Short mmCIF file of C-alpha atoms in Angstrom, two decimals:
data_model
loop_
_atom_site.label_atom_id
_atom_site.label_comp_id
_atom_site.label_asym_id
_atom_site.label_seq_id
_atom_site.Cartn_x
_atom_site.Cartn_y
_atom_site.Cartn_z
CA MET A 1 1.56 -0.32 12.45
CA ALA A 2 -0.16 -3.71 12.10
CA GLN A 3 -1.71 -3.30 15.53
CA LYS A 4 -3.44 -0.06 14.57
CA TYR A 5 -5.74 0.89 11.77
CA THR A 6 -7.95 3.73 10.67
CA SER A 7 -11.22 2.76 9.06
CA GLN A 8 -13.46 4.63 6.69
CA VAL A 9 -17.00 3.32 6.41
CA VAL A 10 -18.90 3.96 3.22
CA GLU A 11 -22.35 2.58 2.51
CA TRP A 12 -23.44 2.16 -1.07
CA LYS A 13 -27.01 2.28 -2.40
CA PRO A 14 -27.38 1.33 -6.08
CA SER A 15 -30.24 3.78 -6.62
CA LYS A 16 -28.14 6.66 -5.33
CA MET A 17 -24.68 6.03 -6.75
CA GLN A 18 -23.04 3.80 -9.33
CA PRO A 19 -19.88 1.80 -8.46
CA SER A 20 -17.82 3.81 -10.92
CA ASN A 21 -18.47 6.95 -8.88
CA ILE A 22 -17.38 5.53 -5.52
CA ARG A 23 -13.68 6.02 -6.24
CA GLN A 24 -14.21 9.72 -6.95
CA HIS A 25 -16.36 10.09 -3.84
CA LEU A 26 -13.64 8.60 -1.66
CA GLY A 27 -10.70 10.19 -3.42
CA VAL A 28 -8.83 6.90 -3.71
CA PRO A 29 -6.95 5.36 -6.65
CA SER A 30 -8.91 3.23 -9.10
CA SER A 31 -9.06 -0.41 -8.04
CA ARG A 32 -11.70 -2.86 -9.20
CA GLY A 33 -11.03 -5.01 -6.16
CA PHE A 34 -11.60 -2.06 -3.85
CA LEU A 35 -14.87 -1.22 -5.56
CA VAL A 36 -16.06 -4.81 -5.32
CA LEU A 37 -15.40 -4.83 -1.59
CA LEU A 38 -17.39 -1.64 -1.14
CA ILE A 39 -20.32 -3.09 -3.03
CA ILE A 40 -20.27 -6.22 -0.88
CA ILE A 41 -20.22 -4.55 2.48
CA TYR A 42 -22.33 -1.44 2.48
CA LYS A 43 -26.01 -0.69 1.86
CA TYR A 44 -26.39 3.07 1.51
CA LEU A 45 -24.01 5.87 0.69
CA ARG A 46 -23.00 7.57 3.89
CA GLU A 47 -19.46 8.36 4.96
CA TYR A 48 -17.90 8.69 8.36
CA ARG A 49 -14.47 8.29 9.81
CA ILE A 50 -13.35 6.36 12.86
CA GLY A 51 -10.06 7.05 14.60
CA PRO A 52 -7.15 4.65 15.20
CA CYS A 53 -7.81 1.47 17.14
CA ASP A 54 -5.25 -0.80 18.78
CA VAL A 55 -6.75 -4.22 18.12
CA THR A 56 -4.73 -5.70 20.98
CA SER A 57 -6.52 -3.41 23.46
CA LYS A 58 -9.93 -4.37 24.87
CA LYS A 59 -10.64 -0.75 25.71
CA ASP A 60 -9.93 0.40 22.16
CA LEU A 61 -12.10 -2.37 20.73
CA GLU A 62 -15.00 -1.50 23.01
CA ASN A 63 -14.67 2.17 22.10
CA LEU A 64 -14.65 1.26 18.40
CA VAL A 65 -17.82 -0.83 18.69
CA ALA A 66 -19.52 1.89 20.73
CA GLU A 67 -18.65 4.52 18.11
CA ILE A 68 -19.96 2.39 15.25
CA SER A 69 -23.10 1.53 17.25
CA LYS A 70 -23.97 5.22 17.40
CA LYS A 71 -24.23 5.26 13.62
CA GLU A 72 -25.27 1.73 12.69
CA LYS A 73 -27.80 -0.71 14.12
CA TYR A 74 -25.91 -3.68 12.72
CA ILE A 75 -23.03 -4.80 10.52
CA SER A 76 -23.15 -7.65 8.02
CA LEU A 77 -19.46 -8.28 7.51
CA LEU A 78 -16.36 -8.11 9.69
CA LEU A 79 -12.92 -8.50 8.13
CA ALA A 80 -10.24 -9.41 10.68
CA GLY A 81 -6.86 -8.96 9.06
CA ALA A 82 -4.35 -7.29 11.40
CA GLY A 83 -0.98 -9.03 11.38
CA ILE A 84 2.76 -8.69 11.85
CA SER A 85 5.55 -10.90 10.53
CA GLY A 86 7.48 -11.27 13.79
CA PRO A 87 11.11 -12.38 14.17
CA LYS A 88 12.90 -14.40 11.51
CA ALA A 89 15.61 -17.04 11.77
CA GLU A 90 16.53 -19.35 8.90
CA PRO A 91 16.76 -23.06 9.93
CA ASN A 92 19.33 -23.81 7.23
CA SER A 93 22.08 -25.64 9.11
CA SER A 94 22.75 -29.39 9.25
CA ASP A 95 24.68 -29.01 12.51
CA ALA A 96 22.46 -29.19 15.59
CA VAL A 97 24.61 -26.89 17.72
CA GLU A 98 24.75 -24.23 15.02
CA LEU A 99 21.04 -24.59 14.37
CA LYS A 100 20.23 -24.28 18.06
CA ASP A 101 22.32 -21.13 18.43
CA LYS A 102 20.79 -19.54 15.34
CA LEU A 103 17.19 -20.22 16.35
CA PHE A 104 17.48 -19.85 20.12
CA ASN A 105 19.50 -16.64 20.19
CA SER A 106 17.85 -14.69 17.39
CA GLU A 107 14.31 -14.69 18.81
CA SER A 108 12.71 -14.01 22.18
CA PHE A 109 9.63 -15.02 24.12
CA GLU A 110 8.51 -11.40 23.98
CA GLU A 111 8.68 -11.32 20.16
CA TRP A 112 6.74 -14.56 19.94
CA GLY A 113 4.15 -13.19 22.34
CA THR A 114 3.70 -9.99 20.34
CA THR A 115 3.35 -11.96 17.11
CA PHE A 116 0.73 -14.25 18.65
CA ASN A 117 -1.22 -11.43 20.28
CA THR A 118 -1.50 -9.45 17.06
CA ASN A 119 -2.15 -12.35 14.69
CA VAL A 120 -4.36 -14.52 16.91
CA SER A 121 -5.59 -12.93 20.13
CA ALA A 122 -6.58 -9.70 18.37
CA VAL A 123 -8.66 -11.65 15.86
CA TYR A 124 -10.49 -13.41 18.68
CA PHE A 125 -11.24 -10.35 20.81
CA THR A 126 -12.16 -8.21 17.79
CA THR A 127 -14.63 -10.82 16.57
CA VAL A 128 -16.13 -11.37 20.02
CA CYS A 129 -16.54 -7.63 20.57
CA PHE A 130 -18.52 -7.26 17.32
CA LEU A 131 -20.83 -10.26 17.86
CA PRO A 132 -23.86 -8.21 19.01
CA LEU A 133 -23.69 -5.96 15.94
CA LEU A 134 -23.25 -8.99 13.70
CA GLN A 135 -26.21 -10.84 15.16
CA ALA A 136 -28.36 -7.71 14.87
CA ALA A 137 -28.13 -8.04 11.08
CA HIS A 138 -30.46 -11.04 11.26
CA LYS A 139 -33.45 -8.78 11.92
CA VAL A 140 -32.93 -7.28 8.47
CA HIS A 141 -31.38 -10.04 6.35
CA GLY A 142 -32.19 -13.28 8.17
CA SER A 143 -30.17 -15.84 10.10
CA MET A 144 -26.61 -16.64 8.99
CA SER A 145 -26.53 -13.48 6.86
CA SER A 146 -23.73 -11.93 8.92
CA SER A 147 -20.20 -13.06 8.28
CA VAL A 148 -16.71 -12.86 9.74
CA ILE A 149 -13.82 -13.30 7.32
CA VAL A 150 -10.48 -13.90 8.98
CA ILE A 151 -7.40 -13.17 6.89
CA SER A 152 -4.93 -15.86 7.87
CA SER A 153 -2.13 -17.02 5.55
CA MET A 154 -0.98 -19.94 3.45
CA SER A 155 1.88 -20.00 5.98
CA GLY A 156 -0.60 -21.28 8.54
CA ILE A 157 -1.37 -24.42 6.55
CA MET A 158 2.09 -25.33 5.21
CA ARG A 159 4.86 -27.38 6.81
CA HIS A 160 7.71 -25.18 5.55
CA ALA A 161 8.71 -22.68 8.26
CA GLN A 162 10.17 -20.17 5.74
CA GLY A 163 12.38 -18.90 8.56
CA HIS A 164 9.24 -17.61 10.29
CA PHE A 165 8.48 -20.13 13.01
CA SER A 166 6.59 -17.61 15.13
CA TYR A 167 4.58 -16.16 12.23
CA ASN A 168 3.69 -19.52 10.70
CA ALA A 169 2.77 -20.96 14.10
CA ALA A 170 0.60 -17.93 14.85
CA LYS A 171 -1.13 -18.12 11.47
CA GLY A 172 -1.71 -21.82 12.06
CA ALA A 173 -3.42 -20.83 15.29
CA THR A 174 -5.43 -18.21 13.40
CA VAL A 175 -6.63 -20.90 11.00
CA HIS A 176 -7.72 -23.16 13.85
CA LEU A 177 -9.28 -20.23 15.72
CA SER A 178 -11.44 -19.57 12.65
CA LYS A 179 -12.65 -23.17 12.75
CA LEU A 180 -13.39 -22.96 16.48
CA MET A 181 -15.33 -19.72 16.10
CA SER A 182 -17.31 -21.04 13.14
CA TYR A 183 -18.52 -23.97 15.25
CA GLU A 184 -19.29 -22.00 18.40
CA PHE A 185 -20.81 -18.92 16.78
CA LYS A 186 -23.19 -20.87 14.54
CA GLU A 187 -25.50 -20.94 17.55
CA ILE A 188 -25.97 -17.17 17.25
CA GLY A 189 -26.15 -17.28 13.46
CA VAL A 190 -22.75 -15.77 12.66
CA ARG A 191 -20.67 -17.46 9.97
CA VAL A 192 -16.86 -17.51 10.22
CA ASN A 193 -14.57 -18.38 7.33
CA SER A 194 -10.93 -17.68 6.60
CA ILE A 195 -8.90 -16.70 3.56
CA ALA A 196 -5.29 -17.92 3.50
CA PRO A 197 -3.52 -15.62 1.03
CA GLY A 198 -0.29 -16.37 -0.74
CA TYR A 199 2.02 -13.64 -2.00
CA PHE A 200 0.13 -10.36 -2.38
CA PRO A 201 1.65 -6.86 -2.53
CA SER A 202 1.60 -5.42 0.99
CA GLU A 203 3.85 -3.61 3.41
CA MET A 204 4.54 -6.97 5.06
CA THR A 205 5.73 -8.66 1.85
CA VAL A 206 7.39 -5.64 0.24
CA GLY A 207 8.38 -3.56 3.25
CA GLU A 208 6.99 -0.29 1.91
CA SER A 209 4.07 1.44 0.22
CA ASP A 210 3.67 4.50 -1.98
CA GLU A 211 1.86 7.77 -1.29
CA THR A 212 -1.47 6.07 -1.98
CA GLN A 213 -0.66 3.33 0.57
CA LYS A 214 -0.32 0.84 -2.27
CA SER A 215 2.52 -1.70 -2.32
CA HIS A 216 4.01 -3.19 -5.47
CA LEU A 217 5.52 -6.65 -5.91
CA LYS A 218 7.27 -7.51 -9.16
CA ASP A 219 6.66 -10.81 -10.91
CA GLU A 220 10.40 -11.50 -10.92
CA LYS A 221 10.49 -11.56 -7.11
CA ILE A 222 7.84 -14.26 -7.08
CA GLN A 223 9.50 -16.24 -9.85
CA GLU A 224 12.75 -16.28 -7.86
CA LYS A 225 11.01 -18.21 -5.08
CA GLY A 226 10.54 -21.20 -7.37
CA HIS A 227 7.37 -22.53 -5.74
CA VAL A 228 4.59 -20.34 -7.13
CA PRO A 229 3.00 -22.04 -10.17
CA MET A 230 1.27 -18.80 -11.24
CA GLN A 231 4.68 -17.08 -11.42
CA ARG A 232 3.29 -13.78 -10.13
CA PRO A 233 1.77 -12.19 -7.03
CA GLY A 234 -1.96 -12.11 -6.44
CA SER A 235 -4.03 -9.06 -7.38
CA ASP A 236 -6.60 -6.94 -5.56
CA GLU A 237 -9.32 -8.37 -7.78
CA GLU A 238 -8.40 -11.96 -6.93
CA MET A 239 -8.55 -11.27 -3.21
CA ALA A 240 -11.82 -9.36 -3.64
CA MET A 241 -13.43 -12.30 -5.44
CA ALA A 242 -12.63 -14.60 -2.52
CA VAL A 243 -14.10 -12.08 -0.07
CA LEU A 244 -17.19 -11.69 -2.26
CA PHE A 245 -17.78 -15.44 -2.30
CA LEU A 246 -17.50 -15.84 1.47
CA ALA A 247 -19.46 -12.70 2.25
CA LYS A 248 -22.43 -13.49 0.01
CA ASN A 249 -22.75 -17.28 0.17
CA ASN A 250 -24.68 -18.03 3.36
CA TYR A 251 -24.25 -21.75 2.77
CA VAL A 252 -20.49 -21.59 3.41
CA ASN A 253 -19.28 -21.75 7.01
CA GLY A 254 -16.07 -22.92 8.68
CA GLU A 255 -13.99 -23.02 5.49
CA ILE A 256 -10.34 -22.11 4.94
CA ILE A 257 -9.77 -20.95 1.36
CA ALA A 258 -6.21 -20.67 0.09
CA VAL A 259 -5.77 -17.92 -2.50
CA ASP A 260 -2.12 -18.66 -3.13
CA GLY A 261 -1.48 -19.11 -6.84
CA GLY A 262 -0.97 -22.83 -6.28
CA VAL A 263 1.87 -22.61 -3.73
CA LEU A 264 0.39 -25.44 -1.67
CA LEU A 265 0.67 -27.70 -4.72
CA ASP A 266 4.46 -27.35 -4.51
CA VAL A 267 5.04 -26.83 -0.78
CA PRO A 268 3.86 -29.51 1.69
CA GLY A 269 0.84 -28.32 3.61
CA ARG A 270 -2.67 -28.80 4.86
#
């Protein structure tokens, strides 16, 4: 389901509603990180729903932008975070023949292509499709006020494959794509930065979610990995703080921020 998402847009106006009431308005579980994100992104309280969008489809992306454009004259923030893990093959053999067979036979060009399209190409085409709406924010908030935040991964800036050559290579491409877009899109006043998360509870890391679409990752699972100095997964609040910083600080552009609990202090990277 990483290639599809359903979005709910809520705009928040301090004079009309307090942050503590947003959760009740939406009917979602309490989450300080979720509330912080709402406060960052939206200006007035108005709710509407947008149907599923395949972010690997140009037609779907154009339809999504057209639907939003009917309701909004501009957007100030775009979060690009669709992703899939792709095939996995552990490179844990000291025999070249065995290693070749394990890596060559357990993955396909098609799987690599799907991983790249979802994690990289979709980020590019989604961002490009939203550029007019992003630039339109300048008329209200000034140049460089609109921002794209690409959710990449610590896997894209480490040298350890983790058995995920295709995923880590794709996330490395996502990281570099963010840098390319930040340079090229500065001419139209759109900032692009990237967050490279470490281990956070998600369907990708845990493999499931509960009835509220919330995943849970126990500290013990992280401690077993042996390379996470914080000894626990990241929280919603910690991700939200990184988003808040990049969304609000107009003086930051082209940066890759690892929110990884210190993993890259133990695992070779960057």
